[in-house]
XYZ file of C-alpha atoms in Angstrom:
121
model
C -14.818 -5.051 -1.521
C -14.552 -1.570 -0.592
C -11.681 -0.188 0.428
C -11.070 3.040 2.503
C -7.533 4.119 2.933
C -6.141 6.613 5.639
C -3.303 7.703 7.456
C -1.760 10.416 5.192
C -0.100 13.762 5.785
C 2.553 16.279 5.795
C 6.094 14.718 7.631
C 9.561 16.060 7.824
C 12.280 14.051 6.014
C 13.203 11.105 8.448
C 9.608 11.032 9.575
C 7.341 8.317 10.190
C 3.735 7.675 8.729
C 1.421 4.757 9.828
C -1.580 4.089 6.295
C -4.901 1.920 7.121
C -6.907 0.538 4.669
C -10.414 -0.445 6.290
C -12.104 -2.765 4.017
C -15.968 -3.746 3.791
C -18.137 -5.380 1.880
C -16.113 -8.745 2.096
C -13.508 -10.551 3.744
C -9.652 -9.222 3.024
C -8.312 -12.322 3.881
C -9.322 -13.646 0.505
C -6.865 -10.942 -1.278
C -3.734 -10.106 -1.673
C -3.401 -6.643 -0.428
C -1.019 -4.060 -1.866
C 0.348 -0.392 -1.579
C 1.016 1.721 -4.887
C 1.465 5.404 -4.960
C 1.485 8.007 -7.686
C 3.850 11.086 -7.565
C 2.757 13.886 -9.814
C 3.530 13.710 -13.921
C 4.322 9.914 -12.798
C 3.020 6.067 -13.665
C 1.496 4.731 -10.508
C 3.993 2.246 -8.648
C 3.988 -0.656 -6.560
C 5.715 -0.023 -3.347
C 4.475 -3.047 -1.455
C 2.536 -6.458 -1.423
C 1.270 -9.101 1.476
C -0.264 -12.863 0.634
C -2.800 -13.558 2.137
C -1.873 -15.059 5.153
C 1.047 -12.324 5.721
C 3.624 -15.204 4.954
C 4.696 -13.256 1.740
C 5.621 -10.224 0.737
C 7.209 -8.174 -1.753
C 8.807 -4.283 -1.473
C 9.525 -1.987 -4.087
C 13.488 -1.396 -3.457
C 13.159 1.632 -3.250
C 11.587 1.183 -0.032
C 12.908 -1.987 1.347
C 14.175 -1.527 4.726
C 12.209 1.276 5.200
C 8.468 0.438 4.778
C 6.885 -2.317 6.366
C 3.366 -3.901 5.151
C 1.217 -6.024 7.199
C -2.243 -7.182 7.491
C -5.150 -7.975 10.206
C -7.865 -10.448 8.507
C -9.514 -10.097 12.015
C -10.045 -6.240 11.500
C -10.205 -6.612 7.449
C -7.569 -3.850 7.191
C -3.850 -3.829 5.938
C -1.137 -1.149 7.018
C 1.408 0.356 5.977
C 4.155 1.796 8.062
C 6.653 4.119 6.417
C 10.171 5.200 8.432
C 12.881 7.206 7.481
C 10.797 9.118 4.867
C 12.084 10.884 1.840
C 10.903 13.806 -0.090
C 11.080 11.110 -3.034
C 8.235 8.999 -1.130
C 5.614 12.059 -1.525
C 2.722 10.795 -3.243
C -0.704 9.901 -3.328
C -0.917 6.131 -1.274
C -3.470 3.742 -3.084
C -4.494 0.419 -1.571
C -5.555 -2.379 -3.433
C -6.817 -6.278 -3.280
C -5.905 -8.711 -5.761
C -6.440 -12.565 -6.540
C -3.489 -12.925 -7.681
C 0.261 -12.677 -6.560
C 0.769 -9.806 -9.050
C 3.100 -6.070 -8.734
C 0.838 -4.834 -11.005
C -1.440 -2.308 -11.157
C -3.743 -3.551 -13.698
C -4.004 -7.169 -12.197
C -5.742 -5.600 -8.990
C -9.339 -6.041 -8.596
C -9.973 -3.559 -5.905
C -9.163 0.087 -5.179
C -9.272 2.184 -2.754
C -9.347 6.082 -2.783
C -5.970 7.210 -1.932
C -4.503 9.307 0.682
C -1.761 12.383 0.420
C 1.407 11.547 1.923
C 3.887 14.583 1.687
C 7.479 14.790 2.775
C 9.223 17.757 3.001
C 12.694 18.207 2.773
């Protein structure tokens, strides 16, 4: 599976950002799909996960409430929307596809290139 995320850019504080993440290759629907980002000097972080069906899902807390993830097998692409943003939230936006019902980075199979997302303040 390749995977093609999109959807970055520079937002004011309290913002809104929609990310894609177009897959080919294969079928999405056999993943689950998940968000991580990476701040500068920092570990790359989960921020959000979706089962395959979309009848699951997990959120970092430090954007629950805030960030919503959802998926369309029929398009092969997951999304990300992201309200209220915070200069906290800048960071490069991964997405990846897993087989398992994992948080973490290393247990995904897939990766996509990422895409900038900066808040300012």
């Amino acid at each position: 599976v390749q995977l093609q995320a999109s959807g970055g850019g520079l937002v004011q504080a309290g913002g809104s950002l929609r990310l894609s993440c177009a897959a080919s290759g294969r079928t999405i629907s056999s993943y689950n799909m998940g968000w991580f980002r990476q701040a500068p000097g920092k570990e790359r972080e989960v921020v959000a996960i979706i089962s395959r069906s979309g009848t699951m899902t997990y959120y970092a807390d430090s954007v629950k409430g805030r960030f919503t993830i959802s998926r369309d097998n029929a398009k092969n692409t997951a999304y990300l929307q992201m309200n209220s943003l915070k200069s906290e939230d800048t960071a490069v936006y991964y997405c990846a596809g897993s087989s398992r019902w994992s948080t973490r980075p290393d247990d995904m199979n897939y990766w996509g290139k990422g895409t900038l997302v900066t808040v300012s303040s």
